[in-house]
Amino acid sequence: MAILEVKNIRKTFGNVEVLKGIDFSLEKGQVLSIIGSSGSGKTTLLRCLNFLETPDTGVIKVNNDVLFDSSDPSTRLESQIRQKRLHFGLVFQSFNLFPQYTALENVMLAPRLAAKEKRAYEAQKDKIKAEAVELFHQIGLSDRMNNYPHQLSGGQQQRVAIARALILKPDILCFDEPTSALDPELTGEVLKVIKQLSDKNNTMIIVTHEMAFARDVASHVIFMDGGGICEQGEPRELFNNPKEERTRQFLTRYNS
Amino acid sequence: MKLIFQQMPIVIGALNSGFVQTLKLFSVTLLGAFPLGLLIAFGSLSKIKAISLATQFVIWIVRGTPLMIQLLIVYYFPGLVLHNPIWGGGESGRFLAASIAFIINYSCYFSEIYRGGIQSVPVGQTEAGLVLGMTKRQIFFHVTLLQMIKRIVPPISNEIITLVKDTALARIIALQEIIWAGQAFMKGSHGISGAIWPLFFTAFYYLIFNGIVTVLLTRLERKMDYFR
């Protein structure tokens, strides 16, 4: 059974149709890479999944549970959107760590606030801390936990941002060009962490311009063009034998 | 010169009690205008057009007219126009009227600084909070607020220093703040008349107090140097 089903997502900004009916589904443990040129709607799609944008039409289902249905106004309630967001995690291109908190505090902030809301902070605080420390171990930054974001390199900041998303245990973790703001030297460490996550069967959607990485880590690739899905399939198939002329053009540009 | 030294203790005593009134007005204005300014900032940032336009209209009126006129209006309007002199005639009534005029005036200036501060925090910070399942309230208090404060300390410092000196305007409704106390020695006060030096001498009070305020604000600014 699919963990994520997306049907006919459309989104218009002003009079520009950014998403022209997107359909896809994702199985648990699958890694989906979305590639395509800038302005093709990749980021908007991720933002729709994370409820940062509201699609004009379409249905989003997670574990067969309808999170969003444009024809059902009850799925648009602001009060419920917060809970629905937690099915998804999002790692931003520009990290967006909170500068006034240490790396560790950044990771612990959301679960701590959630625990306080349930009046369970005292009971859960040790557990939250232990989980956060364990995540820092996983991302290889145990020695930098108490640094502030501005004291970390871009690659380190992005790894902290990944830990911050992971601690909430989202069903689907989304990455929006996670390495595009990094020096080429620093992309490797971030990609390595993402690769580890895929090895542990995390379900992920990765919007990326790193074609080699997409080919390596993805179980499924979508090529988006002009707000629609131009072609999709297994990475080897899509990268080696693209069926659409547009895909071929795009890939040639990257391979040359 | 000898005369001045004879007059000094009396003058200092009178100026001190005037300065207490100055300090009270200064403190009450800050205590009122800090939170009210934030409320007004939220008003002008409101997505509801009517609220944001109404707030901006009020800000325009308050910033567009002299504080001195506002003091006079707040103080005299209830008695002269509404025939209901709510402030009474005493010093405490004048203080209350002055406080209200100052709080309204300063909260409008503060609100614009807050607004700039809130808008200068990158939208990515809010979005990061949202995708982590935080409420808008949690995001404001735990993410945006401190970053905003860091950005607004320098411009707010300017306003605070201006406020120290603006309190002198309250003498237009005969509030007995320090300049009022100094000026009184020209006409006659505490058995001294025709003395103009006490009026000039008040400048030292402002200067020293603003020195202290500047040091404190610089410290606050440094305190937030730990993040960027």
GROMACS .gro file of C-alpha atoms in nm:
model
  484
    1MET     CA    1   0.000   0.000   0.000
    2ALA     CA    2   0.126   0.344  -0.086
    3ILE     CA    3   0.238   0.562   0.202
    4LEU     CA    4   0.177   0.876  -0.003
    5GLU     CA    5  -0.071   0.937  -0.282
    6VAL     CA    6  -0.089   1.267  -0.462
    7LYS     CA    7  -0.362   1.334  -0.716
    8ASN     CA    8  -0.413   1.620  -0.956
    9ILE     CA    9  -0.232   1.889  -0.758
   10ARG     CA   10  -0.272   2.226  -0.925
   11LYS     CA   11  -0.142   2.558  -0.802
   12THR     CA   12  -0.162   2.902  -0.956
   13PHE     CA   13   0.017   3.214  -0.839
   14GLY     CA   14  -0.151   3.520  -0.988
   15ASN     CA   15  -0.201   3.408  -1.345
   16VAL     CA   16   0.096   3.173  -1.361
   17GLU     CA   17   0.004   2.807  -1.331
   18VAL     CA   18   0.300   2.663  -1.142
   19LEU     CA   19   0.165   2.311  -1.097
   20LYS     CA   20  -0.052   2.171  -1.375
   21GLY     CA   21  -0.194   1.856  -1.223
   22ILE     CA   22   0.062   1.643  -1.046
   23ASP     CA   23  -0.005   1.275  -0.975
   24PHE     CA   24   0.231   1.031  -0.813
   25SER     CA   25   0.251   0.783  -0.532
   26LEU     CA   26   0.524   0.659  -0.306
   27GLU     CA   27   0.573   0.331  -0.123
   28LYS     CA   28   0.706   0.309   0.229
   29GLY     CA   29   1.084   0.311   0.233
   30GLN     CA   30   1.107   0.447  -0.121
   31VAL     CA   31   1.325   0.741  -0.208
   32LEU     CA   32   1.183   0.969  -0.474
   33SER     CA   33   1.408   1.218  -0.650
   34ILE     CA   34   1.248   1.508  -0.828
   35ILE     CA   35   1.465   1.671  -1.091
   36GLY     CA   36   1.400   1.946  -1.339
   37SER     CA   37   1.510   2.296  -1.424
   38SER     CA   38   1.447   2.593  -1.199
   39GLY     CA   39   1.090   2.715  -1.219
   40SER     CA   40   0.952   2.377  -1.313
   41GLY     CA   41   0.745   2.364  -0.991
   42LYS     CA   42   0.953   2.122  -0.782
   43THR     CA   43   0.978   2.343  -0.477
   44THR     CA   44   0.614   2.445  -0.496
   45LEU     CA   45   0.517   2.078  -0.496
   46LEU     CA   46   0.718   2.016  -0.178
   47ARG     CA   47   0.568   2.325  -0.018
   48CYS     CA   48   0.219   2.198  -0.101
   49LEU     CA   49   0.296   1.865   0.066
   50ASN     CA   50   0.415   2.049   0.376
   51PHE     CA   51   0.111   2.277   0.379
   52LEU     CA   52   0.319   2.588   0.330
   53GLU     CA   53   0.109   2.642   0.018
   54THR     CA   54  -0.250   2.535  -0.032
   55PRO     CA   55  -0.310   2.364  -0.366
   56ASP     CA   56  -0.598   2.498  -0.576
   57THR     CA   57  -0.712   2.146  -0.657
   58GLY     CA   58  -0.607   1.797  -0.569
   59VAL     CA   59  -0.591   1.528  -0.305
   60ILE     CA   60  -0.307   1.433  -0.070
   61LYS     CA   61  -0.332   1.102   0.114
   62VAL     CA   62  -0.088   0.959   0.365
   63ASN     CA   63  -0.139   0.597   0.472
   64ASN     CA   64  -0.477   0.613   0.300
   65ASP     CA   65  -0.576   0.899   0.528
   66VAL     CA   66  -0.702   1.202   0.333
   67LEU     CA   67  -0.494   1.499   0.456
   68PHE     CA   68  -0.608   1.737   0.189
   69ASP     CA   69  -0.893   1.732  -0.056
   70SER     CA   70  -0.968   2.057  -0.236
   71SER     CA   71  -1.334   1.956  -0.271
   72ASP     CA   72  -1.371   1.896   0.104
   73PRO     CA   73  -1.342   2.225   0.298
   74SER     CA   74  -1.310   2.038   0.629
   75THR     CA   75  -0.959   1.932   0.525
   76ARG     CA   76  -0.852   2.295   0.505
   77LEU     CA   77  -0.905   2.378   0.870
   78GLU     CA   78  -0.612   2.574   1.005
   79SER     CA   79  -0.640   2.398   1.340
   80GLN     CA   80  -0.582   2.055   1.186
   81ILE     CA   81  -0.316   2.156   0.939
   82ARG     CA   82  -0.061   2.169   1.218
   83GLN     CA   83  -0.111   1.801   1.298
   84LYS     CA   84  -0.107   1.707   0.931
   85ARG     CA   85   0.222   1.881   0.874
   86LEU     CA   86   0.384   1.639   1.116
   87HIS     CA   87   0.345   1.357   0.863
   88PHE     CA   88   0.606   1.542   0.663
   89GLY     CA   89   0.944   1.684   0.746
   90LEU     CA   90   1.110   1.948   0.533
   91VAL     CA   91   1.475   2.035   0.501
   92PHE     CA   92   1.522   2.373   0.336
   93GLN     CA   93   1.778   2.484   0.084
   94SER     CA   94   1.885   2.765   0.319
   95PHE     CA   95   1.884   2.547   0.638
   96ASN     CA   96   1.676   2.800   0.836
   97LEU     CA   97   1.824   2.702   1.170
   98PHE     CA   98   1.721   2.927   1.458
   99PRO     CA   99   2.027   3.147   1.517
  100GLN     CA  100   1.966   3.217   1.886
  101TYR     CA  101   1.976   2.849   1.983
  102THR     CA  102   2.264   2.604   1.990
  103ALA     CA  103   2.257   2.316   1.746
  104LEU     CA  104   2.124   2.087   2.019
  105GLU     CA  105   1.856   2.336   2.123
  106ASN     CA  106   1.752   2.372   1.759
  107VAL     CA  107   1.688   1.999   1.740
  108MET     CA  108   1.509   1.982   2.075
  109LEU     CA  109   1.291   2.294   2.041
  110ALA     CA  110   0.990   2.148   1.859
  111PRO     CA  111   0.955   1.827   2.066
  112ARG     CA  112   1.006   2.028   2.385
  113LEU     CA  113   0.731   2.272   2.294
  114ALA     CA  114   0.503   1.984   2.197
  115ALA     CA  115   0.571   1.816   2.532
  116LYS     CA  116   0.504   2.139   2.720
  117GLU     CA  117   0.174   2.174   2.540
  118LYS     CA  118   0.074   1.829   2.662
  119ARG     CA  119   0.201   1.916   3.009
  120ALA     CA  120   0.442   1.626   2.981
  121TYR     CA  121   0.766   1.817   2.964
  122GLU     CA  122   0.911   1.690   3.291
  123ALA     CA  123   0.831   1.332   3.198
  124GLN     CA  124   0.972   1.358   2.846
  125LYS     CA  125   1.264   1.595   2.870
  126ASP     CA  126   1.529   1.329   2.931
  127LYS     CA  127   1.398   1.118   2.647
  128ILE     CA  128   1.398   1.416   2.410
  129LYS     CA  129   1.755   1.500   2.503
  130ALA     CA  130   1.870   1.140   2.460
  131GLU     CA  131   1.708   1.120   2.117
  132ALA     CA  132   1.865   1.447   2.012
  133VAL     CA  133   2.209   1.338   2.127
  134GLU     CA  134   2.170   1.012   1.940
  135LEU     CA  135   2.078   1.203   1.623
  136PHE     CA  136   2.391   1.415   1.657
  137HIS     CA  137   2.587   1.094   1.676
  138GLN     CA  138   2.420   0.975   1.355
  139ILE     CA  139   2.500   1.294   1.166
  140GLY     CA  140   2.855   1.289   1.298
  141LEU     CA  141   2.835   1.617   1.490
  142SER     CA  142   2.849   1.499   1.852
  143ASP     CA  143   3.132   1.742   1.918
  144ARG     CA  144   2.946   2.044   1.778
  145MET     CA  145   2.613   2.011   1.961
  146ASN     CA  146   2.668   2.317   2.174
  147ASN     CA  147   2.777   2.545   1.893
  148TYR     CA  148   2.554   2.817   1.758
  149PRO     CA  149   2.457   2.796   1.390
  150HIS     CA  150   2.687   3.080   1.287
  151GLN     CA  151   2.979   2.884   1.429
  152LEU     CA  152   2.905   2.590   1.198
  153SER     CA  153   2.985   2.544   0.830
  154GLY     CA  154   2.699   2.529   0.581
  155GLY     CA  155   2.729   2.152   0.556
  156GLN     CA  156   2.719   2.114   0.932
  157GLN     CA  157   2.420   2.346   0.956
  158GLN     CA  158   2.234   2.142   0.699
  159ARG     CA  159   2.308   1.821   0.888
  160VAL     CA  160   2.169   1.981   1.204
  161ALA     CA  161   1.860   2.082   1.004
  162ILE     CA  162   1.819   1.718   0.900
  163ALA     CA  163   1.842   1.607   1.264
  164ARG     CA  164   1.587   1.874   1.358
  165ALA     CA  165   1.343   1.727   1.106
  166LEU     CA  166   1.418   1.366   1.202
  167ILE     CA  167   1.350   1.404   1.573
  168LEU     CA  168   0.979   1.445   1.496
  169LYS     CA  169   0.985   1.109   1.313
  170PRO     CA  170   0.797   1.222   1.002
  171ASP     CA  171   0.647   0.957   0.774
  172ILE     CA  172   0.800   1.127   0.476
  173LEU     CA  173   1.107   1.348   0.487
  174CYS     CA  174   1.134   1.610   0.212
  175PHE     CA  175   1.450   1.782   0.098
  176ASP     CA  176   1.433   2.101  -0.104
  177GLU     CA  177   1.765   2.125  -0.288
  178PRO     CA  178   1.954   2.049   0.032
  179THR     CA  179   2.297   2.111  -0.117
  180SER     CA  180   2.231   2.401  -0.354
  181ALA     CA  181   2.346   2.664  -0.103
  182LEU     CA  182   2.666   2.478  -0.020
  183ASP     CA  183   3.021   2.494  -0.149
  184PRO     CA  184   3.089   2.191  -0.368
  185GLU     CA  185   3.332   2.072  -0.100
  186LEU     CA  186   3.057   2.056   0.159
  187THR     CA  187   2.785   1.882  -0.042
  188GLY     CA  188   2.943   1.540   0.014
  189GLU     CA  189   2.893   1.532   0.390
  190VAL     CA  190   2.525   1.621   0.354
  191LEU     CA  191   2.463   1.371   0.076
  192LYS     CA  192   2.631   1.104   0.287
  193VAL     CA  193   2.384   1.162   0.570
  194ILE     CA  194   2.091   1.146   0.329
  195LYS     CA  195   2.229   0.825   0.182
  196GLN     CA  196   2.250   0.672   0.530
  197LEU     CA  197   1.886   0.762   0.588
  198SER     CA  198   1.784   0.589   0.268
  199ASP     CA  199   1.977   0.281   0.373
  200LYS     CA  200   1.768   0.276   0.691
  201ASN     CA  201   1.448   0.265   0.485
  202ASN     CA  202   1.334   0.618   0.551
  203THR     CA  203   1.075   0.736   0.302
  204MET     CA  204   1.207   1.049   0.136
  205ILE     CA  205   1.139   1.297  -0.140
  206ILE     CA  206   1.448   1.477  -0.259
  207VAL     CA  207   1.437   1.774  -0.492
  208THR     CA  208   1.790   1.802  -0.623
  209HIS     CA  209   2.021   1.919  -0.896
  210GLU     CA  210   2.278   1.653  -0.803
  211MET     CA  211   2.207   1.409  -1.086
  212ALA     CA  212   2.467   1.153  -0.983
  213PHE     CA  213   2.327   1.150  -0.632
  214ALA     CA  214   1.967   1.122  -0.756
  215ARG     CA  215   2.064   0.825  -0.969
  216ASP     CA  216   2.250   0.664  -0.681
  217VAL     CA  217   2.008   0.710  -0.395
  218ALA     CA  218   1.663   0.719  -0.556
  219SER     CA  219   1.434   0.427  -0.612
  220HIS     CA  220   1.213   0.641  -0.833
  221VAL     CA  221   1.278   0.959  -1.029
  222ILE     CA  222   1.037   1.223  -1.152
  223PHE     CA  223   1.144   1.475  -1.412
  224MET     CA  224   0.932   1.786  -1.392
  225ASP     CA  225   0.901   2.041  -1.666
  226GLY     CA  226   0.684   2.351  -1.690
  227GLY     CA  227   0.469   2.259  -1.393
  228GLY     CA  228   0.394   1.902  -1.493
  229ILE     CA  229   0.553   1.559  -1.468
  230CYS     CA  230   0.726   1.508  -1.800
  231GLU     CA  231   0.862   1.164  -1.730
  232GLN     CA  232   0.905   0.929  -1.437
  233GLY     CA  233   1.051   0.587  -1.370
  234GLU     CA  234   1.339   0.390  -1.228
  235PRO     CA  235   1.654   0.598  -1.211
  236ARG     CA  236   1.861   0.377  -1.437
  237GLU     CA  237   1.590   0.372  -1.701
  238LEU     CA  238   1.523   0.745  -1.687
  239PHE     CA  239   1.884   0.855  -1.682
  240ASN     CA  240   2.009   0.607  -1.944
  241ASN     CA  241   1.711   0.583  -2.176
  242PRO     CA  242   1.494   0.890  -2.138
  243LYS     CA  243   1.181   0.853  -2.347
  244GLU     CA  244   1.091   1.218  -2.378
  245GLU     CA  245   1.288   1.459  -2.590
  246ARG     CA  246   1.266   1.723  -2.313
  247THR     CA  247   1.419   1.485  -2.057
  248ARG     CA  248   1.701   1.406  -2.296
  249GLN     CA  249   1.775   1.777  -2.348
  250PHE     CA  250   1.777   1.839  -1.974
  251LEU     CA  251   2.006   1.549  -1.896
  252THR     CA  252   2.249   1.631  -2.174
  253ARG     CA  253   2.292   1.973  -2.026
  254TYR     CA  254   2.383   1.817  -1.694
  255ASN     CA  255   2.605   1.544  -1.829
  256SER     CA  256   2.812   1.771  -2.049
  257MET     CA  257   2.914   8.302   4.234
  258LYS     CA  258   2.891   8.305   4.611
  259LEU     CA  259   2.519   8.353   4.577
  260ILE     CA  260   2.494   8.046   4.357
  261PHE     CA  261   2.667   7.837   4.621
  262GLN     CA  262   2.424   7.963   4.880
  263GLN     CA  263   2.131   7.881   4.654
  264MET     CA  264   2.269   7.545   4.548
  265PRO     CA  265   2.125   7.318   4.820
  266ILE     CA  266   1.776   7.462   4.784
  267VAL     CA  267   1.789   7.443   4.405
  268ILE     CA  268   1.922   7.087   4.403
  269GLY     CA  269   1.645   6.979   4.637
  270ALA     CA  270   1.378   7.129   4.412
  271LEU     CA  271   1.538   6.995   4.095
  272ASN     CA  272   1.563   6.649   4.250
  273SER     CA  273   1.194   6.633   4.319
  274GLY     CA  274   1.127   6.762   3.967
  275PHE     CA  275   1.356   6.493   3.832
  276VAL     CA  276   1.167   6.225   4.023
  277GLN     CA  277   0.859   6.332   3.831
  278THR     CA  278   1.060   6.320   3.506
  279LEU     CA  279   1.179   5.969   3.587
  280LYS     CA  280   0.829   5.855   3.675
  281LEU     CA  281   0.691   5.982   3.346
  282PHE     CA  282   0.984   5.823   3.160
  283SER     CA  283   0.934   5.483   3.326
  284VAL     CA  284   0.557   5.474   3.295
  285THR     CA  285   0.582   5.568   2.927
  286LEU     CA  286   0.825   5.284   2.857
  287LEU     CA  287   0.623   5.032   3.058
  288GLY     CA  288   0.309   5.126   2.868
  289ALA     CA  289   0.453   5.187   2.524
  290PHE     CA  290   0.662   4.869   2.493
  291PRO     CA  291   0.362   4.632   2.500
  292LEU     CA  292   0.112   4.873   2.339
  293GLY     CA  293   0.358   4.933   2.055
  294LEU     CA  294   0.370   4.559   1.989
  295LEU     CA  295  -0.008   4.543   1.976
  296ILE     CA  296  -0.016   4.833   1.730
  297ALA     CA  297   0.256   4.664   1.522
  298PHE     CA  298   0.040   4.351   1.501
  299GLY     CA  299  -0.250   4.574   1.401
  300SER     CA  300  -0.063   4.735   1.116
  301LEU     CA  301   0.068   4.394   1.003
  302SER     CA  302  -0.281   4.240   1.021
  303LYS     CA  303  -0.400   4.053   0.714
  304ILE     CA  304  -0.745   4.201   0.774
  305LYS     CA  305  -0.734   4.515   0.560
  306ALA     CA  306  -0.972   4.716   0.780
  307ILE     CA  307  -0.760   4.664   1.092
  308SER     CA  308  -0.433   4.738   0.919
  309LEU     CA  309  -0.567   5.054   0.752
  310ALA     CA  310  -0.729   5.181   1.073
  311THR     CA  311  -0.403   5.123   1.262
  312GLN     CA  312  -0.197   5.298   0.999
  313PHE     CA  313  -0.439   5.591   1.011
  314VAL     CA  314  -0.392   5.627   1.386
  315ILE     CA  315  -0.013   5.605   1.349
  316TRP     CA  316  -0.028   5.876   1.084
  317ILE     CA  317  -0.225   6.108   1.315
  318VAL     CA  318  -0.005   6.047   1.617
  319ARG     CA  319   0.327   6.074   1.435
  320GLY     CA  320   0.205   6.360   1.219
  321THR     CA  321   0.113   6.600   1.500
  322PRO     CA  322   0.329   6.753   1.774
  323LEU     CA  323   0.341   6.567   2.103
  324MET     CA  324   0.282   6.903   2.272
  325ILE     CA  325  -0.056   6.939   2.101
  326GLN     CA  326  -0.144   6.582   2.191
  327LEU     CA  327  -0.067   6.657   2.557
  328LEU     CA  328  -0.293   6.961   2.548
  329ILE     CA  329  -0.573   6.768   2.379
  330VAL     CA  330  -0.558   6.474   2.621
  331TYR     CA  331  -0.550   6.709   2.917
  332TYR     CA  332  -0.810   6.969   2.815
  333PHE     CA  333  -1.046   6.779   2.585
  334PRO     CA  334  -1.246   6.599   2.859
  335GLY     CA  335  -1.304   6.918   3.059
  336LEU     CA  336  -1.346   7.178   2.785
  337VAL     CA  337  -1.534   6.978   2.524
  338LEU     CA  338  -1.703   6.698   2.714
  339HIS     CA  339  -1.757   6.909   3.028
  340ASN     CA  340  -1.626   6.619   3.227
  341PRO     CA  341  -1.286   6.713   3.371
  342ILE     CA  342  -1.180   6.358   3.447
  343TRP     CA  343  -0.820   6.450   3.533
  344GLY     CA  344  -0.907   6.682   3.823
  345GLY     CA  345  -0.682   6.975   3.888
  346GLY     CA  346  -0.402   6.819   4.089
  347GLU     CA  347  -0.053   6.702   4.005
  348SER     CA  348  -0.162   6.336   3.999
  349GLY     CA  349  -0.429   6.413   3.739
  350ARG     CA  350  -0.177   6.599   3.526
  351PHE     CA  351   0.062   6.309   3.559
  352LEU     CA  352  -0.202   6.061   3.447
  353ALA     CA  353  -0.296   6.276   3.146
  354ALA     CA  354   0.070   6.321   3.054
  355SER     CA  355   0.135   5.947   3.088
  356ILE     CA  356  -0.151   5.862   2.856
  357ALA     CA  357  -0.043   6.111   2.592
  358PHE     CA  358   0.318   5.991   2.612
  359ILE     CA  359   0.227   5.622   2.601
  360ILE     CA  360   0.006   5.670   2.294
  361ASN     CA  361   0.266   5.881   2.119
  362TYR     CA  362   0.562   5.657   2.192
  363SER     CA  363   0.381   5.330   2.126
  364CYS     CA  364   0.312   5.453   1.772
  365TYR     CA  365   0.681   5.522   1.714
  366PHE     CA  366   0.777   5.191   1.876
  367SER     CA  367   0.521   5.004   1.667
  368GLU     CA  368   0.690   5.112   1.346
  369ILE     CA  369   1.027   4.998   1.479
  370TYR     CA  370   0.875   4.665   1.587
  371ARG     CA  371   0.711   4.624   1.248
  372GLY     CA  372   1.043   4.674   1.075
  373GLY     CA  373   1.202   4.429   1.319
  374ILE     CA  374   0.941   4.162   1.265
  375GLN     CA  375   0.956   4.198   0.888
  376SER     CA  376   1.335   4.177   0.888
  377VAL     CA  377   1.332   3.827   1.037
  378PRO     CA  378   1.356   3.599   0.731
  379VAL     CA  379   1.031   3.424   0.638
  380GLY     CA  380   1.228   3.097   0.639
  381GLN     CA  381   1.240   3.114   1.018
  382THR     CA  382   0.861   3.111   1.039
  383GLU     CA  383   0.836   2.839   0.776
  384ALA     CA  384   1.089   2.624   0.961
  385GLY     CA  385   0.875   2.661   1.274
  386LEU     CA  386   0.558   2.574   1.083
  387VAL     CA  387   0.695   2.254   0.932
  388LEU     CA  388   0.812   2.153   1.279
  389GLY     CA  389   0.448   2.170   1.388
  390MET     CA  390   0.476   2.482   1.600
  391THR     CA  391   0.183   2.718   1.647
  392LYS     CA  392   0.210   3.076   1.524
  393ARG     CA  393   0.222   3.184   1.886
  394GLN     CA  394   0.509   2.948   1.968
  395ILE     CA  395   0.693   3.066   1.660
  396PHE     CA  396   0.656   3.429   1.761
  397PHE     CA  397   0.769   3.383   2.119
  398HIS     CA  398   1.035   3.115   2.070
  399VAL     CA  399   1.175   3.199   1.727
  400THR     CA  400   1.094   3.547   1.600
  401LEU     CA  401   1.086   3.761   1.914
  402LEU     CA  402   1.450   3.744   2.021
  403GLN     CA  403   1.574   3.793   1.664
  404MET     CA  404   1.345   4.093   1.637
  405ILE     CA  405   1.467   4.238   1.968
  406LYS     CA  406   1.826   4.203   1.856
  407ARG     CA  407   1.749   4.404   1.545
  408ILE     CA  408   1.548   4.676   1.714
  409VAL     CA  409   1.776   4.759   2.007
  410PRO     CA  410   1.970   5.032   1.820
  411PRO     CA  411   1.666   5.219   1.682
  412ILE     CA  412   1.472   5.177   2.009
  413SER     CA  413   1.772   5.315   2.198
  414ASN     CA  414   1.740   5.632   1.994
  415GLU     CA  415   1.375   5.667   2.088
  416ILE     CA  416   1.445   5.602   2.455
  417ILE     CA  417   1.707   5.875   2.467
  418THR     CA  418   1.469   6.112   2.292
  419LEU     CA  419   1.201   6.021   2.544
  420VAL     CA  420   1.422   6.122   2.836
  421LYS     CA  421   1.429   6.474   2.693
  422ASP     CA  422   1.073   6.476   2.558
  423THR     CA  423   0.937   6.441   2.912
  424ALA     CA  424   1.013   6.813   2.942
  425LEU     CA  425   0.716   6.880   2.715
  426ALA     CA  426   0.481   6.778   2.996
  427ARG     CA  427   0.528   7.117   3.160
  428ILE     CA  428   0.287   7.255   2.899
  429ILE     CA  429   0.013   7.111   3.120
  430ALA     CA  430   0.204   7.228   3.430
  431LEU     CA  431   0.342   6.888   3.524
  432GLN     CA  432   0.615   6.971   3.773
  433GLU     CA  433   0.900   6.789   3.605
  434ILE     CA  434   1.259   6.907   3.626
  435ILE     CA  435   1.252   7.191   3.372
  436TRP     CA  436   0.937   7.322   3.533
  437ALA     CA  437   1.118   7.311   3.868
  438GLY     CA  438   1.422   7.490   3.724
  439GLN     CA  439   1.216   7.756   3.551
  440ALA     CA  440   1.025   7.826   3.871
  441PHE     CA  441   1.333   7.993   4.020
  442MET     CA  442   1.304   8.273   3.762
  443LYS     CA  443   0.960   8.374   3.881
  444GLY     CA  444   1.017   8.279   4.239
  445SER     CA  445   1.029   7.952   4.421
  446HIS     CA  446   1.160   7.839   4.759
  447GLY     CA  447   1.244   8.203   4.838
  448ILE     CA  448   1.465   8.245   4.534
  449SER     CA  449   1.361   8.457   4.237
  450GLY     CA  450   1.526   8.596   3.926
  451ALA     CA  451   1.770   8.303   3.911
  452ILE     CA  452   1.813   8.162   3.562
  453TRP     CA  453   2.104   7.927   3.628
  454PRO     CA  454   1.890   7.647   3.777
  455LEU     CA  455   1.718   7.614   3.440
  456PHE     CA  456   2.050   7.561   3.264
  457PHE     CA  457   2.164   7.336   3.543
  458THR     CA  458   1.885   7.085   3.461
  459ALA     CA  459   2.084   6.990   3.150
  460PHE     CA  460   2.330   6.800   3.371
  461TYR     CA  461   2.051   6.580   3.500
  462TYR     CA  462   1.951   6.484   3.147
  463LEU     CA  463   2.309   6.434   3.042
  464ILE     CA  464   2.399   6.206   3.330
  465PHE     CA  465   2.078   6.008   3.309
  466ASN     CA  466   2.118   5.960   2.935
  467GLY     CA  467   2.474   5.848   2.999
  468ILE     CA  468   2.344   5.572   3.225
  469VAL     CA  469   2.072   5.477   2.975
  470THR     CA  470   2.329   5.457   2.695
  471VAL     CA  471   2.557   5.229   2.896
  472LEU     CA  472   2.268   4.997   2.982
  473LEU     CA  473   2.145   4.979   2.623
  474THR     CA  474   2.495   4.913   2.491
  475ARG     CA  475   2.522   4.629   2.739
  476LEU     CA  476   2.193   4.485   2.620
  477GLU     CA  477   2.314   4.509   2.263
  478ARG     CA  478   2.634   4.323   2.351
  479LYS     CA  479   2.439   4.060   2.538
  480MET     CA  480   2.281   3.956   2.212
  481ASP     CA  481   2.608   3.940   2.023
  482TYR     CA  482   2.621   3.564   2.083
  483PHE     CA  483   2.406   3.494   1.778
  484ARG     CA  484   2.374   3.638   1.431
   0.00000   0.00000   0.00000
